[in-house]
mmCIF file of C-alpha atoms and ligand atoms in Angstrom:
data_model
loop_
_atom_site.group_PDB
_atom_site.id
_atom_site.type_symbol
_atom_site.label_atom_id
_atom_site.label_comp_id
_atom_site.label_asym_id
_atom_site.label_seq_id
_atom_site.Cartn_x
_atom_site.Cartn_y
_atom_site.Cartn_z
ATOM 1 C CA MET A 1 -60.387 60.836 -17.131
ATOM 2 C CA ILE A 2 -58.162 63.428 -15.489
ATOM 3 C CA SER A 3 -54.564 63.411 -16.737
ATOM 4 C CA ILE A 4 -51.497 63.821 -14.530
ATOM 5 C CA ASP A 5 -50.893 67.221 -16.107
ATOM 6 C CA ASP A 6 -54.407 68.304 -15.147
ATOM 7 C CA LYS A 7 -53.825 67.157 -11.564
ATOM 8 C CA ILE A 8 -50.484 68.953 -11.368
ATOM 9 C CA TYR A 9 -52.245 72.082 -12.552
ATOM 10 C CA THR A 10 -54.262 72.092 -9.302
ATOM 11 C CA LEU A 11 -51.129 72.253 -7.132
ATOM 12 C CA LYS A 12 -49.453 75.287 -5.713
ATOM 13 C CA PHE A 13 -45.692 75.634 -5.414
ATOM 14 C CA TYR A 14 -43.825 77.790 -2.935
ATOM 15 C CA VAL A 15 -40.446 77.944 -4.629
ATOM 16 C CA ASP A 16 -37.223 78.544 -2.763
ATOM 17 C CA GLU A 17 -35.473 80.504 -5.503
ATOM 18 C CA LYS A 18 -32.103 80.386 -3.730
ATOM 19 C CA ASN A 19 -31.759 76.733 -2.745
ATOM 20 C CA SER A 20 -32.446 73.541 -4.634
ATOM 21 C CA HIS A 21 -33.428 70.548 -2.503
ATOM 22 C CA LEU A 22 -32.246 68.228 -5.310
ATOM 23 C CA ARG A 23 -28.636 67.821 -6.348
ATOM 24 C CA ILE A 24 -26.844 65.526 -8.752
ATOM 25 C CA LYS A 25 -23.876 64.286 -6.766
ATOM 26 C CA ASP A 26 -21.638 63.445 -9.725
ATOM 27 C CA PRO A 27 -22.852 64.593 -13.163
ATOM 28 C CA LYS A 28 -20.181 62.464 -14.863
ATOM 29 C CA ILE A 29 -21.953 59.297 -13.710
ATOM 30 C CA CYS A 30 -25.102 60.329 -15.574
ATOM 31 C CA PHE A 31 -23.323 60.474 -18.890
ATOM 32 C CA LYS A 32 -20.676 57.789 -18.507
ATOM 33 C CA LYS A 33 -22.488 55.058 -16.595
ATOM 34 C CA CYS A 34 -26.214 55.661 -16.913
ATOM 35 C CA LYS A 35 -27.087 55.499 -20.575
ATOM 36 C CA GLU A 36 -30.747 54.749 -19.774
ATOM 37 C CA ARG A 37 -31.222 57.983 -17.783
ATOM 38 C CA PHE A 38 -33.873 56.423 -15.584
ATOM 39 C CA CYS A 39 -34.773 59.727 -13.931
ATOM 40 C CA LEU A 40 -36.224 60.982 -17.212
ATOM 41 C CA TYR A 41 -38.882 58.280 -16.868
ATOM 42 C CA PHE A 42 -39.568 57.710 -13.167
ATOM 43 C CA CYS A 43 -40.093 61.336 -12.217
ATOM 44 C CA PRO A 44 -43.819 62.076 -12.586
ATOM 45 C CA ALA A 45 -43.194 65.801 -12.797
ATOM 46 C CA GLY A 46 -40.557 65.763 -15.531
ATOM 47 C CA VAL A 47 -38.060 67.472 -13.255
ATOM 48 C CA TYR A 48 -35.079 65.940 -15.073
ATOM 49 C CA ARG A 49 -34.219 66.857 -18.623
ATOM 50 C CA VAL A 50 -31.151 66.410 -20.792
ATOM 51 C CA GLU A 51 -29.861 69.287 -22.810
ATOM 52 C CA LYS A 52 -26.661 68.687 -24.734
ATOM 53 C CA ASP A 53 -24.227 67.316 -22.135
ATOM 54 C CA THR A 54 -26.079 68.502 -19.090
ATOM 55 C CA LEU A 55 -28.732 66.945 -16.903
ATOM 56 C CA LEU A 56 -30.996 69.817 -15.948
ATOM 57 C CA VAL A 57 -32.903 69.650 -12.675
ATOM 58 C CA ASN A 58 -36.051 71.741 -12.576
ATOM 59 C CA TYR A 59 -36.438 71.357 -8.806
ATOM 60 C CA GLN A 60 -39.162 74.017 -8.751
ATOM 61 C CA ALA A 61 -41.638 71.481 -10.170
ATOM 62 C CA CYS A 62 -40.811 68.666 -7.725
ATOM 63 C CA LEU A 63 -43.836 66.884 -6.236
ATOM 64 C CA GLU A 64 -41.769 65.533 -3.323
ATOM 65 C CA CYS A 65 -42.797 61.969 -4.088
ATOM 66 C CA GLY A 66 -39.360 60.685 -3.077
ATOM 67 C CA SER A 67 -38.936 58.391 -6.090
ATOM 68 C CA CYS A 68 -35.486 59.833 -6.750
ATOM 69 C CA ARG A 69 -34.126 58.169 -3.652
ATOM 70 C CA ALA A 70 -35.052 54.708 -4.887
ATOM 71 C CA GLY A 71 -35.122 55.211 -8.645
ATOM 72 C CA CYS A 72 -31.556 56.230 -9.393
ATOM 73 C CA PRO A 73 -29.526 52.990 -9.538
ATOM 74 C CA PHE A 74 -26.336 54.906 -8.799
ATOM 75 C CA LYS A 75 -27.743 56.754 -5.777
ATOM 76 C CA ASN A 76 -26.591 59.854 -7.581
ATOM 77 C CA ILE A 77 -29.361 62.181 -6.478
ATOM 78 C CA GLU A 78 -29.103 63.976 -3.169
ATOM 79 C CA TRP A 79 -32.683 64.461 -2.067
ATOM 80 C CA SER A 80 -34.171 66.311 0.844
ATOM 81 C CA TYR A 81 -37.412 68.098 1.533
ATOM 82 C CA PRO A 82 -37.444 71.807 0.692
ATOM 83 C CA LYS A 83 -36.888 74.100 3.642
ATOM 84 C CA SER A 84 -39.842 74.767 5.880
ATOM 85 C CA GLY A 85 -42.404 76.983 4.176
ATOM 86 C CA TYR A 86 -41.328 75.958 0.673
ATOM 87 C CA GLY A 87 -42.309 73.191 -1.701
ATOM 88 C CA VAL A 88 -45.463 71.749 -3.144
ATOM 89 C CA CYS A 89 -48.868 72.372 -1.598
ATOM 90 C CA TYR A 90 -51.532 69.738 -2.268
ATOM 91 C CA LYS A 91 -54.667 71.822 -2.125
ATOM 92 C CA PHE A 92 -57.077 68.959 -2.767
ATOM 93 C CA GLY A 93 -55.558 66.245 -0.604
HETATM 94 FE FE1 SF4 B 101 -27.971 60.352 -13.341
HETATM 95 FE FE2 SF4 B 101 -29.332 58.768 -11.668
HETATM 96 FE FE3 SF4 B 101 -30.595 60.106 -13.590
HETATM 97 FE FE4 SF4 B 101 -29.014 58.057 -14.190
HETATM 98 S S1 SF4 B 101 -30.922 57.954 -13.033
HETATM 99 S S2 SF4 B 101 -29.100 60.022 -15.276
HETATM 100 S S3 SF4 B 101 -27.373 58.326 -12.667
HETATM 101 S S4 SF4 B 101 -29.500 60.990 -11.830
HETATM 102 FE FE1 SF4 B 102 -39.475 63.903 -9.410
HETATM 103 FE FE2 SF4 B 102 -40.498 62.795 -7.225
HETATM 104 FE FE3 SF4 B 102 -37.873 63.146 -7.422
HETATM 105 FE FE4 SF4 B 102 -39.464 65.247 -7.115
HETATM 106 S S1 SF4 B 102 -39.106 63.588 -5.630
HETATM 107 S S2 SF4 B 102 -37.796 65.090 -8.565
HETATM 108 S S3 SF4 B 102 -41.264 64.601 -8.288
HETATM 109 S S4 SF4 B 102 -39.130 61.796 -8.690
#
């Protein structure tokens, strides 16, 4: 059986190095109100990671699945598609 990691390996990413299409609106909410840190679990690409007191957003690996918009109970993630010409490329459908 093919794992998610193996499938992700087949993708190509055109990274906009200057602009992130994901933004945490209020980082304080993540640490004061959201103890469960749901984004660490619902993101299939592992874009979100906690390091010390910071929620890191590795937007370069985003699969553009859109789960962030529904998955954060505090609507604390500003989500948009990457600018035209950037983002994930699904080579095999
Ligand atoms: Fe922050 Fe939302 Fe992630 Fe919770 S689920 S840690 S509020 S971005
Ligand atoms: Fe992760 Fe999907 Fe949100 Fe991208 S859109 S950060 S892949 S949950």
